[in-house]
Structure formats: C-alpha cells, structure tokens
Amino acid sequence: MRKLKLLEERIKKDGQVLGEDVLKVDSFLNHQVDPILMDEMGDEFYRLFKDDQPITKVLTVESSGIAPAVFAGLKFGVPVVFARKHKSLTLKDDIYSSEVFSFTKQVSNKISISHKFLSKNDRVLIIDDFLANGQAIEGLLDIINQAGAELVGVGVVIEKSFQKGREILDQKGIKVESLARIKEFKDGQVVFRED
Ligand code: 5GP
C-alpha cells in the first residue's frame, strides 16, 4: 500500500532533483518546515511503530531530522534527542560520539550525544529526514550500542531506494519504515516505488 500520498504529492510539486542523486526539499523539510505535513508524518510514524512500544526516546541528528523527530516524539509522548554535529562548550565530557560522512556535504562530522540523555534503559526509535547511504543512521546505531540502549526501529521521511542505506539496514534485520520511497530520478523527475 502506498503511504502518505500527501508527502508524495508534495515532493512531486515542490521537490527539485539536483544532479544524479540529490533531492532538494527545502520548502517543507530542509529549510522552511511545513508543520501540518509534519503533523501527518508524526501520525504515520505512530501508526507504523505503535505495536513496537514501549519506546522511551526518539533519536535523530541535527538539523533536518529534528522537525519530523519532534512530531513523532509528540505522538509517542516521549523525549526527542538530537545528536549534535558541532563541538560545543556545553557538550564536552561524558559524551557518546561517532564519525559520520555526510552525503550532501561530502565531509566527515563527529556526532555526539550526552550520556545524560541515553542509557541502557532506553528503547529507541530513530527518525531521520533522508536515507541515502545510511551513514547518518549507522552513526546513531553506533551511539545506541555505546549506550547499551535498545533499538526499536528506524523511521525515515524520504528513502532513496537506489542508494545503499536501505539494504544495509535490512541486512542488519532492522525494522525500517519510510514515508516515501524513491525508486529513481528520471529526466529530472521523481519516480516512486509502487510497493
Ligand atoms: P546518508 O547518511 O543516509 O548517506 O544520508 C543521510 C543524510 O544526508 C540525511 O540526514 C540528509 O540530511 C542528507 N541527505 C541525503 N540525501 C539527501 C538528499 O537527496 N536531499 C537532501 N536534502 N538531503 C539528503
């Protein structure tokens, strides 16, 4: 069944294909945020993961994962923690960190989460904006392992199924749910998967 038609329609209307493999969606997700669409996404993530409760935390990476993660956290009624990418004077000691290569920026970033906000008692739902090669989510998985927490699943707003991230997560036996799955970009247009 095709999920969240509204999102697919919005991608078709406002998304811009850049080069071979990048989709720009800065009018509703990556720069300007559409809270009404985000609210729908939160409902959909709740529907997809409600049977996997208890969930104690939603985890994401700054900055574009924060909006969908907050709406998911709202629906589950749990805190949302975002991994920080930049060194901060207030985030020094007692941190879990992992190295992540950024697909869009082509640089390596260290992402960090304070020990205070993740522990072995947590059951974690990861939410992110895009799944491309899976590096960002692998970084979060590394941090979840360091904390001894348990992963419940991964929810993604837009999956580019032609890149290798989905396969990597499937091979690890992780439950992955994507609200829109892109099969390919053809002549500058987005083609969604039918399943
Ligand atoms: P990955 O780590 O899976 O290779 O890439 C995931 C991260 O890269 C996402 O969190 C997102 O910020 C960024 N990203 C990957 N592909 C795209 C894309 O096509 N468009 C945009 N706007 N961001 C992307």
PDB file of C-alpha atoms in Angstrom, residues 5-194:
ATOM      1  CA  LYS A   5       0.095  10.259  -0.505  1.00  0.00           C
ATOM      2  CA  LEU A   6       0.240  13.841   0.714  1.00  0.00           C
ATOM      3  CA  LEU A   7       4.018  13.630   1.053  1.00  0.00           C
ATOM      4  CA  GLU A   8       4.488  12.114  -2.399  1.00  0.00           C
ATOM      5  CA  GLU A   9       2.334  14.847  -3.883  1.00  0.00           C
ATOM      6  CA  ARG A  10       4.346  17.499  -2.098  1.00  0.00           C
ATOM      7  CA  ILE A  11       7.625  16.005  -3.313  1.00  0.00           C
ATOM      8  CA  LYS A  12       6.286  15.986  -6.878  1.00  0.00           C
ATOM      9  CA  LYS A  13       5.103  19.572  -6.577  1.00  0.00           C
ATOM     10  CA  ASP A  14       7.997  21.202  -4.713  1.00  0.00           C
ATOM     11  CA  GLY A  15      10.957  18.811  -4.882  1.00  0.00           C
ATOM     12  CA  GLN A  16      13.864  19.670  -7.139  1.00  0.00           C
ATOM     13  CA  VAL A  17      16.183  16.984  -8.443  1.00  0.00           C
ATOM     14  CA  LEU A  18      19.804  18.103  -8.315  1.00  0.00           C
ATOM     15  CA  GLY A  19      22.260  16.168 -10.431  1.00  0.00           C
ATOM     16  CA  GLU A  20      22.099  12.382 -10.304  1.00  0.00           C
ATOM     17  CA  ASP A  21      21.033  11.650  -6.793  1.00  0.00           C
ATOM     18  CA  VAL A  22      20.039  14.624  -4.632  1.00  0.00           C
ATOM     19  CA  LEU A  23      16.524  15.857  -3.943  1.00  0.00           C
ATOM     20  CA  LYS A  24      16.056  19.389  -2.685  1.00  0.00           C
ATOM     21  CA  VAL A  25      13.004  19.764  -0.489  1.00  0.00           C
ATOM     22  CA  ASP A  26      13.789  22.966   1.318  1.00  0.00           C
ATOM     23  CA  SER A  27      10.276  24.413   1.020  1.00  0.00           C
ATOM     24  CA  PHE A  28       8.777  21.920   3.508  1.00  0.00           C
ATOM     25  CA  LEU A  29      11.502  19.852   5.181  1.00  0.00           C
ATOM     26  CA  ASN A  30      15.085  21.088   4.989  1.00  0.00           C
ATOM     27  CA  HIS A  31      14.857  24.843   5.408  1.00  0.00           C
ATOM     28  CA  GLN A  32      11.253  26.013   5.602  1.00  0.00           C
ATOM     29  CA  VAL A  33       9.185  23.464   7.539  1.00  0.00           C
ATOM     30  CA  ASP A  34       5.503  22.663   6.950  1.00  0.00           C
ATOM     31  CA  PRO A  35       4.128  21.825  10.402  1.00  0.00           C
ATOM     32  CA  ILE A  36       0.830  20.487   9.050  1.00  0.00           C
ATOM     33  CA  LEU A  37       2.625  17.960   6.893  1.00  0.00           C
ATOM     34  CA  MET A  38       4.960  17.200   9.830  1.00  0.00           C
ATOM     35  CA  ASP A  39       1.938  16.507  11.994  1.00  0.00           C
ATOM     36  CA  GLU A  40       0.675  13.986   9.421  1.00  0.00           C
ATOM     37  CA  MET A  41       4.112  12.390   9.376  1.00  0.00           C
ATOM     38  CA  GLY A  42       4.059  12.114  13.159  1.00  0.00           C
ATOM     39  CA  ASP A  43       0.699  10.309  12.960  1.00  0.00           C
ATOM     40  CA  GLU A  44       2.038   7.968  10.309  1.00  0.00           C
ATOM     41  CA  PHE A  45       5.195   7.131  12.313  1.00  0.00           C
ATOM     42  CA  TYR A  46       2.939   6.453  15.296  1.00  0.00           C
ATOM     43  CA  ARG A  47       0.787   4.090  13.240  1.00  0.00           C
ATOM     44  CA  LEU A  48       3.857   2.277  11.904  1.00  0.00           C
ATOM     45  CA  PHE A  49       5.620   1.816  15.264  1.00  0.00           C
ATOM     46  CA  LYS A  50       2.817   1.780  17.847  1.00  0.00           C
ATOM     47  CA  ASP A  51       2.982  -2.015  18.174  1.00  0.00           C
ATOM     48  CA  ASP A  52       6.700  -1.792  18.976  1.00  0.00           C
ATOM     49  CA  GLN A  53       6.158   0.101  22.201  1.00  0.00           C
ATOM     50  CA  PRO A  54       7.476   0.724  24.777  1.00  0.00           C
ATOM     51  CA  ILE A  55       9.519   3.425  23.099  1.00  0.00           C
ATOM     52  CA  THR A  56      11.293   5.708  25.571  1.00  0.00           C
ATOM     53  CA  LYS A  57      13.210   8.061  23.257  1.00  0.00           C
ATOM     54  CA  VAL A  58      13.196   9.312  19.693  1.00  0.00           C
ATOM     55  CA  LEU A  59      16.700   9.887  18.368  1.00  0.00           C
ATOM     56  CA  THR A  60      17.817  11.947  15.371  1.00  0.00           C
ATOM     57  CA  VAL A  61      20.688  14.079  14.059  1.00  0.00           C
ATOM     58  CA  GLU A  62      20.638  17.863  13.799  1.00  0.00           C
ATOM     59  CA  SER A  63      19.371  19.740  11.971  1.00  0.00           C
ATOM     60  CA  SER A  64      16.941  18.402   9.373  1.00  0.00           C
ATOM     61  CA  GLY A  65      15.917  15.350  11.375  1.00  0.00           C
ATOM     62  CA  ILE A  66      14.660  17.445  14.264  1.00  0.00           C
ATOM     63  CA  ALA A  67      11.289  18.533  12.845  1.00  0.00           C
ATOM     64  CA  PRO A  68       9.972  15.070  11.923  1.00  0.00           C
ATOM     65  CA  ALA A  69      11.509  13.587  15.086  1.00  0.00           C
ATOM     66  CA  VAL A  70       9.734  16.102  17.323  1.00  0.00           C
ATOM     67  CA  PHE A  71       6.363  15.309  15.762  1.00  0.00           C
ATOM     68  CA  ALA A  72       6.994  11.583  16.192  1.00  0.00           C
ATOM     69  CA  GLY A  73       8.055  12.176  19.809  1.00  0.00           C
ATOM     70  CA  LEU A  74       4.887  14.183  20.374  1.00  0.00           C
ATOM     71  CA  LYS A  75       2.681  11.314  19.202  1.00  0.00           C
ATOM     72  CA  PHE A  76       4.504   8.768  21.394  1.00  0.00           C
ATOM     73  CA  GLY A  77       4.713  11.224  24.279  1.00  0.00           C
ATOM     74  CA  VAL A  78       8.464  10.714  24.728  1.00  0.00           C
ATOM     75  CA  PRO A  79      11.540  12.990  24.640  1.00  0.00           C
ATOM     76  CA  VAL A  80      13.432  13.627  21.425  1.00  0.00           C
ATOM     77  CA  VAL A  81      17.236  13.695  21.488  1.00  0.00           C
ATOM     78  CA  PHE A  82      19.225  15.052  18.579  1.00  0.00           C
ATOM     79  CA  ALA A  83      22.873  14.218  18.071  1.00  0.00           C
ATOM     80  CA  ARG A  84      24.920  17.391  17.756  1.00  0.00           C
ATOM     81  CA  LYS A  85      27.374  17.864  14.958  1.00  0.00           C
ATOM     82  CA  HIS A  86      29.497  20.693  16.209  1.00  0.00           C
ATOM     83  CA  LYS A  87      31.754  20.974  19.145  1.00  0.00           C
ATOM     84  CA  SER A  88      30.103  22.998  21.828  1.00  0.00           C
ATOM     85  CA  LEU A  89      31.380  24.487  25.048  1.00  0.00           C
ATOM     86  CA  THR A  90      28.411  22.963  26.796  1.00  0.00           C
ATOM     87  CA  LEU A  91      28.943  19.482  25.331  1.00  0.00           C
ATOM     88  CA  LYS A  92      32.432  18.371  26.365  1.00  0.00           C
ATOM     89  CA  ASP A  93      32.663  15.440  28.685  1.00  0.00           C
ATOM     90  CA  ASP A  94      30.590  12.341  29.143  1.00  0.00           C
ATOM     91  CA  ILE A  95      29.513  12.007  25.540  1.00  0.00           C
ATOM     92  CA  TYR A  96      28.998   9.172  23.139  1.00  0.00           C
ATOM     93  CA  SER A  97      30.288  10.043  19.684  1.00  0.00           C
ATOM     94  CA  SER A  98      30.612   8.587  16.237  1.00  0.00           C
ATOM     95  CA  GLU A  99      32.122   9.666  12.941  1.00  0.00           C
ATOM     96  CA  VAL A 100      29.630  10.222  10.101  1.00  0.00           C
ATOM     97  CA  PHE A 101      30.367  11.003   6.468  1.00  0.00           C
ATOM     98  CA  SER A 102      27.802  13.481   5.157  1.00  0.00           C
ATOM     99  CA  PHE A 103      26.328  12.565   1.796  1.00  0.00           C
ATOM    100  CA  THR A 104      25.212  16.061   0.854  1.00  0.00           C
ATOM    101  CA  LYS A 105      28.158  17.990   2.264  1.00  0.00           C
ATOM    102  CA  GLN A 106      30.856  15.404   1.428  1.00  0.00           C
ATOM    103  CA  VAL A 107      32.651  15.954   4.727  1.00  0.00           C
ATOM    104  CA  SER A 108      33.085  13.876   7.835  1.00  0.00           C
ATOM    105  CA  ASN A 109      31.364  15.068  11.013  1.00  0.00           C
ATOM    106  CA  LYS A 110      31.598  13.828  14.540  1.00  0.00           C
ATOM    107  CA  ILE A 111      28.116  13.461  16.038  1.00  0.00           C
ATOM    108  CA  SER A 112      27.702  13.427  19.803  1.00  0.00           C
ATOM    109  CA  ILE A 113      25.084  12.789  22.452  1.00  0.00           C
ATOM    110  CA  SER A 114      25.483  13.427  26.159  1.00  0.00           C
ATOM    111  CA  HIS A 115      25.438  10.384  28.477  1.00  0.00           C
ATOM    112  CA  LYS A 116      22.648  12.177  30.317  1.00  0.00           C
ATOM    113  CA  PHE A 117      20.145  11.620  27.539  1.00  0.00           C
ATOM    114  CA  LEU A 118      20.661   7.994  26.550  1.00  0.00           C
ATOM    115  CA  SER A 119      21.134   4.924  28.721  1.00  0.00           C
ATOM    116  CA  LYS A 120      20.813   1.153  28.753  1.00  0.00           C
ATOM    117  CA  ASN A 121      17.240   1.542  29.935  1.00  0.00           C
ATOM    118  CA  ASP A 122      16.149   3.229  26.708  1.00  0.00           C
ATOM    119  CA  ARG A 123      14.219   1.712  23.822  1.00  0.00           C
ATOM    120  CA  VAL A 124      14.932   3.967  20.901  1.00  0.00           C
ATOM    121  CA  LEU A 125      13.153   4.916  17.692  1.00  0.00           C
ATOM    122  CA  ILE A 126      15.463   6.627  15.180  1.00  0.00           C
ATOM    123  CA  ILE A 127      13.831   9.199  12.883  1.00  0.00           C
ATOM    124  CA  ASP A 128      15.644  10.996  10.069  1.00  0.00           C
ATOM    125  CA  ASP A 129      14.742  13.115   7.065  1.00  0.00           C
ATOM    126  CA  PHE A 130      16.571  11.134   4.357  1.00  0.00           C
ATOM    127  CA  LEU A 131      18.013   7.667   3.970  1.00  0.00           C
ATOM    128  CA  ALA A 132      20.710   7.662   1.293  1.00  0.00           C
ATOM    129  CA  ASN A 133      23.816   5.586   2.009  1.00  0.00           C
ATOM    130  CA  GLY A 134      22.882   5.034   5.623  1.00  0.00           C
ATOM    131  CA  GLN A 135      25.888   6.736   7.227  1.00  0.00           C
ATOM    132  CA  ALA A 136      23.912   9.032   9.498  1.00  0.00           C
ATOM    133  CA  ILE A 137      21.798   6.177  10.807  1.00  0.00           C
ATOM    134  CA  GLU A 138      24.828   3.925  11.240  1.00  0.00           C
ATOM    135  CA  GLY A 139      26.382   6.665  13.380  1.00  0.00           C
ATOM    136  CA  LEU A 140      23.263   6.716  15.559  1.00  0.00           C
ATOM    137  CA  LEU A 141      23.308   2.898  15.793  1.00  0.00           C
ATOM    138  CA  ASP A 142      26.913   3.095  16.972  1.00  0.00           C
ATOM    139  CA  ILE A 143      25.896   5.578  19.678  1.00  0.00           C
ATOM    140  CA  ILE A 144      22.932   3.407  20.732  1.00  0.00           C
ATOM    141  CA  ASN A 145      25.365   0.470  21.099  1.00  0.00           C
ATOM    142  CA  GLN A 146      27.785   2.552  23.133  1.00  0.00           C
ATOM    143  CA  ALA A 147      24.936   3.466  25.474  1.00  0.00           C
ATOM    144  CA  GLY A 148      23.763  -0.154  25.711  1.00  0.00           C
ATOM    145  CA  ALA A 149      20.293   1.028  24.664  1.00  0.00           C
ATOM    146  CA  GLU A 150      17.915  -0.996  22.537  1.00  0.00           C
ATOM    147  CA  LEU A 151      16.870  -0.075  19.007  1.00  0.00           C
ATOM    148  CA  VAL A 152      13.180  -0.405  18.194  1.00  0.00           C
ATOM    149  CA  GLY A 153      13.353   0.669  14.552  1.00  0.00           C
ATOM    150  CA  VAL A 154      14.146   3.374  12.042  1.00  0.00           C
ATOM    151  CA  GLY A 155      11.608   5.788  10.547  1.00  0.00           C
ATOM    152  CA  VAL A 156      12.631   7.834   7.545  1.00  0.00           C
ATOM    153  CA  VAL A 157      10.745  10.595   5.759  1.00  0.00           C
ATOM    154  CA  ILE A 158      12.300  10.088   2.296  1.00  0.00           C
ATOM    155  CA  GLU A 159      14.177   6.978   1.285  1.00  0.00           C
ATOM    156  CA  LYS A 160      16.202   6.953  -1.907  1.00  0.00           C
ATOM    157  CA  SER A 161      15.899   3.234  -2.516  1.00  0.00           C
ATOM    158  CA  PHE A 162      18.513   3.280  -5.258  1.00  0.00           C
ATOM    159  CA  GLN A 163      21.247   4.083  -2.746  1.00  0.00           C
ATOM    160  CA  LYS A 164      22.646   1.513  -0.394  1.00  0.00           C
ATOM    161  CA  GLY A 165      21.345   2.617   3.025  1.00  0.00           C
ATOM    162  CA  ARG A 166      18.096   0.636   2.981  1.00  0.00           C
ATOM    163  CA  GLU A 167      19.888  -2.572   2.045  1.00  0.00           C
ATOM    164  CA  ILE A 168      22.471  -2.133   4.806  1.00  0.00           C
ATOM    165  CA  LEU A 169      19.752  -1.698   7.435  1.00  0.00           C
ATOM    166  CA  ASP A 170      17.674  -4.592   6.043  1.00  0.00           C
ATOM    167  CA  GLN A 171      20.743  -6.819   6.228  1.00  0.00           C
ATOM    168  CA  LYS A 172      21.099  -5.991   9.913  1.00  0.00           C
ATOM    169  CA  GLY A 173      17.496  -7.140  10.437  1.00  0.00           C
ATOM    170  CA  ILE A 174      16.353  -3.667  11.483  1.00  0.00           C
ATOM    171  CA  LYS A 175      12.726  -2.615  11.034  1.00  0.00           C
ATOM    172  CA  VAL A 176      12.772   0.329   8.617  1.00  0.00           C
ATOM    173  CA  GLU A 177       9.694   2.327   7.642  1.00  0.00           C
ATOM    174  CA  SER A 178       9.922   5.102   5.056  1.00  0.00           C
ATOM    175  CA  LEU A 179       7.079   7.505   4.343  1.00  0.00           C
ATOM    176  CA  ALA A 180       8.135   7.944   0.710  1.00  0.00           C
ATOM    177  CA  ARG A 181      10.350   5.566  -1.246  1.00  0.00           C
ATOM    178  CA  ILE A 182      12.049   6.876  -4.356  1.00  0.00           C
ATOM    179  CA  LYS A 183      12.904   4.320  -6.994  1.00  0.00           C
ATOM    180  CA  GLU A 184      14.835   6.663  -9.258  1.00  0.00           C
ATOM    181  CA  PHE A 185      15.190  10.106 -10.722  1.00  0.00           C
ATOM    182  CA  LYS A 186      14.276  10.030 -14.386  1.00  0.00           C
ATOM    183  CA  ASP A 187      14.710  13.076 -16.627  1.00  0.00           C
ATOM    184  CA  GLY A 188      14.795  15.275 -13.557  1.00  0.00           C
ATOM    185  CA  GLN A 189      11.531  13.780 -12.217  1.00  0.00           C
ATOM    186  CA  VAL A 190      10.956  11.703  -9.116  1.00  0.00           C
ATOM    187  CA  VAL A 191       9.729   8.134  -9.643  1.00  0.00           C
ATOM    188  CA  PHE A 192       8.308   6.447  -6.528  1.00  0.00           C
ATOM    189  CA  ARG A 193       8.361   2.738  -5.803  1.00  0.00           C
ATOM    190  CA  GLU A 194       4.963   1.128  -6.261  1.00  0.00           C
TER     191      GLU A 194
END
